[in-house]
XYZ file of C-alpha atoms in Angstrom:
320
model
C 0.000 0.000 0.000
C 1.399 3.374 -0.997
C 2.310 5.579 1.973
C 0.539 8.925 2.192
C 2.983 11.847 2.465
C 1.939 14.430 5.099
C 1.375 17.961 3.819
C 3.777 19.328 6.465
C 6.740 17.473 7.919
C 8.523 19.192 10.831
C 12.324 19.116 10.669
C 14.613 19.465 13.704
C 18.190 20.381 12.753
C 21.153 19.800 15.065
C 24.338 21.417 13.792
C 27.993 21.495 14.793
C 31.363 19.863 14.231
C 32.403 16.349 15.240
C 32.477 15.694 18.994
C 30.503 18.858 19.735
C 27.751 17.080 21.673
C 25.085 16.696 18.979
C 24.688 12.930 19.344
C 24.376 13.057 23.137
C 21.721 15.768 22.967
C 19.688 13.980 20.286
C 19.938 10.705 22.225
C 18.562 12.390 25.353
C 15.857 14.146 23.332
C 14.597 10.919 21.764
C 14.648 9.231 25.169
C 12.298 11.908 26.493
C 8.682 10.755 26.379
C 7.557 14.371 26.044
C 9.167 14.510 22.580
C 7.367 11.388 21.375
C 3.709 11.215 20.444
C 3.770 8.204 18.156
C 5.006 10.011 15.027
C 7.088 7.984 12.597
C 10.469 9.711 12.918
C 13.439 9.707 10.560
C 16.751 10.157 12.383
C 19.057 11.242 9.569
C 22.714 11.083 10.626
C 25.039 12.867 8.200
C 28.278 12.011 9.992
C 29.382 9.276 12.375
C 31.363 10.250 15.463
C 32.794 8.143 18.247
C 29.480 8.077 20.122
C 26.792 5.786 18.709
C 23.046 5.939 19.184
C 21.414 3.512 21.603
C 18.140 3.235 19.735
C 16.771 0.689 22.193
C 16.617 3.475 24.773
C 14.492 5.792 22.640
C 11.094 6.444 24.228
C 9.359 5.443 20.984
C 12.064 3.228 19.462
C 9.731 1.256 17.187
C 8.746 4.478 15.428
C 12.280 5.802 14.843
C 14.084 4.919 11.632
C 17.834 5.648 11.765
C 19.498 6.318 8.395
C 23.187 7.177 8.015
C 23.975 9.486 5.104
C 27.756 9.834 4.847
C 27.847 10.698 1.144
C 26.791 14.256 0.310
C 26.003 13.296 -3.288
C 22.959 11.442 -1.920
C 21.641 14.619 -0.305
C 18.943 15.207 -2.907
C 15.232 15.851 -2.876
C 14.639 12.542 -4.644
C 16.588 10.567 -2.026
C 14.903 12.251 0.952
C 11.455 11.913 -0.617
C 12.207 8.239 -1.183
C 13.015 7.772 2.511
C 9.794 9.498 3.499
C 7.702 7.284 1.229
C 9.578 4.100 2.189
C 9.220 4.558 5.942
C 6.095 6.708 6.151
C 8.004 9.518 7.830
C 6.012 12.162 9.729
C 8.903 13.940 11.456
C 12.631 14.394 10.727
C 15.542 14.785 13.147
C 18.861 15.616 11.476
C 22.382 15.370 12.877
C 24.082 17.443 10.201
C 27.675 17.229 9.018
C 29.761 20.148 10.299
C 31.627 20.525 7.002
C 28.538 20.485 4.784
C 26.921 23.829 4.067
C 23.382 24.118 5.373
C 22.219 25.472 2.020
C 22.789 21.997 0.546
C 20.233 20.544 2.950
C 17.730 23.353 2.386
C 17.978 22.832 -1.379
C 17.355 19.098 -0.944
C 14.324 19.409 1.350
C 11.227 17.830 -0.230
C 8.042 19.837 -0.594
C 6.241 20.070 2.719
C 9.332 19.756 4.899
C 9.309 22.688 7.330
C 12.256 23.581 9.580
C 10.807 23.682 13.076
C 13.958 24.186 15.141
C 17.703 24.671 14.650
C 20.242 24.151 17.427
C 24.022 24.438 17.077
C 26.637 22.801 19.298
C 30.356 23.538 19.714
C 33.112 22.103 21.847
C 34.410 25.123 23.780
C 37.957 23.727 23.698
C 38.140 23.774 19.892
C 35.663 26.493 18.904
C 38.084 29.436 18.738
C 40.495 27.445 16.577
C 37.716 26.175 14.306
C 36.419 29.714 13.870
C 39.880 30.997 12.951
C 40.530 28.259 10.392
C 37.044 27.238 9.206
C 35.180 30.526 9.496
C 32.852 29.750 6.612
C 31.495 26.645 8.344
C 31.238 28.378 11.724
C 29.257 31.207 10.143
C 27.085 28.732 8.255
C 26.093 26.885 11.437
C 25.268 30.041 13.438
C 23.548 32.395 10.987
C 20.125 30.673 11.083
C 20.218 28.941 14.456
C 17.946 29.672 17.393
C 20.361 28.417 20.038
C 24.141 28.049 20.313
C 25.412 25.649 22.996
C 29.068 25.739 24.025
C 29.743 22.349 25.595
C 32.599 21.561 28.015
C 32.886 25.215 28.997
C 35.424 26.068 31.689
C 35.254 29.013 34.093
C 38.773 29.968 33.013
C 37.476 30.657 29.504
C 36.423 34.172 28.514
C 32.705 34.254 27.697
C 33.118 37.580 25.935
C 35.436 36.015 23.343
C 32.758 33.445 22.453
C 29.954 35.991 22.689
C 31.559 38.412 20.233
C 32.052 35.734 17.585
C 28.414 34.648 17.791
C 27.010 38.172 17.886
C 29.057 39.191 14.838
C 27.032 36.548 12.994
C 23.633 36.675 14.680
C 21.983 38.934 17.237
C 18.864 36.789 17.465
C 20.025 33.421 18.804
C 20.337 32.478 22.466
C 23.720 31.352 23.823
C 24.287 28.740 26.537
C 27.577 27.786 28.187
C 27.359 24.201 29.490
C 29.960 22.955 31.977
C 31.265 19.411 32.361
C 29.283 18.982 35.614
C 26.022 19.744 33.803
C 25.680 23.327 35.020
C 24.489 25.676 32.297
C 24.870 29.460 32.126
C 22.708 31.538 29.806
C 24.506 34.389 28.071
C 23.197 37.652 29.505
C 25.911 39.953 28.160
C 24.355 43.192 26.956
C 25.119 43.810 23.337
C 24.441 47.459 22.496
C 24.467 48.629 18.909
C 27.477 50.728 17.819
C 25.149 53.695 17.162
C 22.343 55.459 19.026
C 19.054 54.201 17.625
C 17.137 56.786 19.687
C 19.051 59.830 18.405
C 17.124 62.441 16.341
C 19.389 61.423 13.466
C 20.909 57.929 13.672
C 24.421 58.471 12.319
C 26.047 55.324 10.954
C 29.824 55.382 10.799
C 31.460 53.771 7.784
C 32.722 50.808 9.813
C 29.244 50.104 11.224
C 27.189 49.769 8.041
C 27.100 45.948 8.205
C 25.629 46.048 11.716
C 23.143 48.729 10.697
C 21.945 46.818 7.638
C 21.496 43.576 9.552
C 19.692 45.215 12.468
C 17.457 47.206 10.125
C 16.389 44.089 8.221
C 15.927 42.013 11.400
C 14.210 44.712 13.498
C 12.612 46.962 10.896
C 9.822 48.097 13.218
C 12.441 49.818 15.423
C 13.511 52.048 12.523
C 10.237 52.974 10.839
C 9.728 56.753 11.017
C 13.277 57.416 12.196
C 15.957 59.366 10.349
C 19.291 57.761 9.436
C 22.467 59.178 7.948
C 25.193 57.125 6.261
C 27.531 56.955 3.304
C 26.662 54.428 0.606
C 27.430 53.122 -2.857
C 24.841 53.887 -5.543
C 23.278 51.290 -7.821
C 21.115 52.482 -10.724
C 18.547 50.586 -12.770
C 16.703 51.806 -15.855
C 13.497 50.266 -14.523
C 13.470 52.610 -11.522
C 11.879 56.063 -11.399
C 14.282 58.987 -12.067
C 14.481 59.905 -8.362
C 14.950 56.308 -7.205
C 18.283 54.627 -6.517
C 19.558 51.721 -4.484
C 22.136 52.676 -1.876
C 24.244 50.341 0.232
C 27.628 48.725 0.682
C 29.407 45.522 -0.241
C 29.363 43.413 2.925
C 31.570 40.455 3.812
C 29.937 38.220 6.389
C 32.510 35.457 6.770
C 34.916 35.251 3.824
C 35.612 36.756 0.406
C 33.463 34.123 -1.293
C 30.285 35.511 0.242
C 30.754 39.244 -0.376
C 27.445 40.708 -1.507
C 25.951 44.113 -2.137
C 23.483 44.927 0.655
C 21.408 47.839 -0.558
C 18.206 49.678 0.318
C 15.656 51.432 -1.869
C 16.088 55.199 -1.683
C 13.952 58.027 -3.059
C 16.075 61.154 -3.609
C 14.774 64.654 -2.791
C 15.243 65.531 -6.477
C 16.619 63.982 -9.657
C 20.436 63.796 -9.479
C 22.969 62.943 -12.157
C 24.227 59.813 -10.411
C 25.839 56.739 -11.855
C 26.276 53.228 -10.491
C 29.288 53.119 -8.127
C 29.015 56.791 -7.158
C 29.245 57.427 -3.410
C 26.534 59.476 -1.721
C 25.923 60.548 1.857
C 22.176 60.391 2.536
C 20.042 61.654 5.375
C 16.704 59.897 5.077
C 13.565 58.826 6.897
C 12.824 55.106 6.988
C 9.451 53.926 5.754
C 7.950 50.502 5.144
C 6.192 50.534 1.802
C 6.039 49.002 -1.638
C 8.996 49.422 -3.942
C 9.969 47.809 -7.195
C 13.287 46.414 -5.969
C 11.497 44.377 -3.277
C 8.653 43.067 -5.454
C 6.442 44.105 -2.565
C 6.994 46.007 0.673
C 10.346 46.717 2.285
C 12.452 49.428 3.952
C 12.425 52.551 1.771
C 14.628 55.561 2.526
C 12.934 58.878 1.807
C 15.966 61.159 1.502
C 15.933 64.673 2.917
C 19.519 65.256 1.785
C 21.802 63.479 -0.646
C 25.353 64.715 -1.200
C 27.933 63.180 -3.518
C 31.004 62.282 -1.435
C 34.326 60.455 -1.479
C 34.481 56.698 -0.791
C 35.254 55.591 2.772
C 38.775 54.417 3.592
C 37.478 50.840 3.691
C 34.967 50.330 0.869
C 34.121 46.809 2.100
C 31.868 46.626 5.173
C 32.483 43.768 7.594
C 31.271 42.436 10.944
C 34.051 43.172 13.408
């Protein structure tokens, strides 16, 4: 009899490098009766560490199908859909490979699979070194997560060093420092923005554009109706109205490979003879409205002033 595929399949993603504590956490989660309500669960393991799963101890072991996927070429929509049909999967728990980009999994997700939760684990003893040498993968595992857990944390370690790395990538996720004795500390370090969001004019220094752009897009409601001032790179498009431009900066989030232009729609106070790659200092009020570059609504800068200026000393904006 052909299995019926559910219209929505919740996906729980557990990220991190080898020996970061993913397996232990998933094991404890699947042992918890509160996590099991009889759903047919696929436990998809994308790397094998030293610790193995004790499936017999799962609270609903007969309804958990463990599949090891150690070959990234198999990470396709067809393969995952096949597993769902074969086993009648209603829920997916993924222990993801630390050196596979998360985008590969998102691209392979079958229709109806919905990410319900993302948690990321790191070994505190190796995290700083991994971040220095494998920044792309560290960034990849933090940018979309809801929780970062630093396992094996020691009181001699500097929380601020870990905090700064995470906050340079995401301001939204929670951070937990878990000690060897099981004690856990929640990160409560205040993380003020590098500019005054309550000032009559929010002045963005050249070095802070990346933080401004990210905070604006993540917390747009905090900026609507406020006036901002910053220096940006112009992008023109023939499809835009004569007074409309896009203004922004090239931003590097983790490495040179992911540099991208992060721009905002801007309506100038009057038509200006501007070309793409000109630099302009704008003072503008932020609105949330329809604009062609968004194919819908988005943050639109209604400029009160726009002055052609010299480029900043560092044209590339980064998260420091």
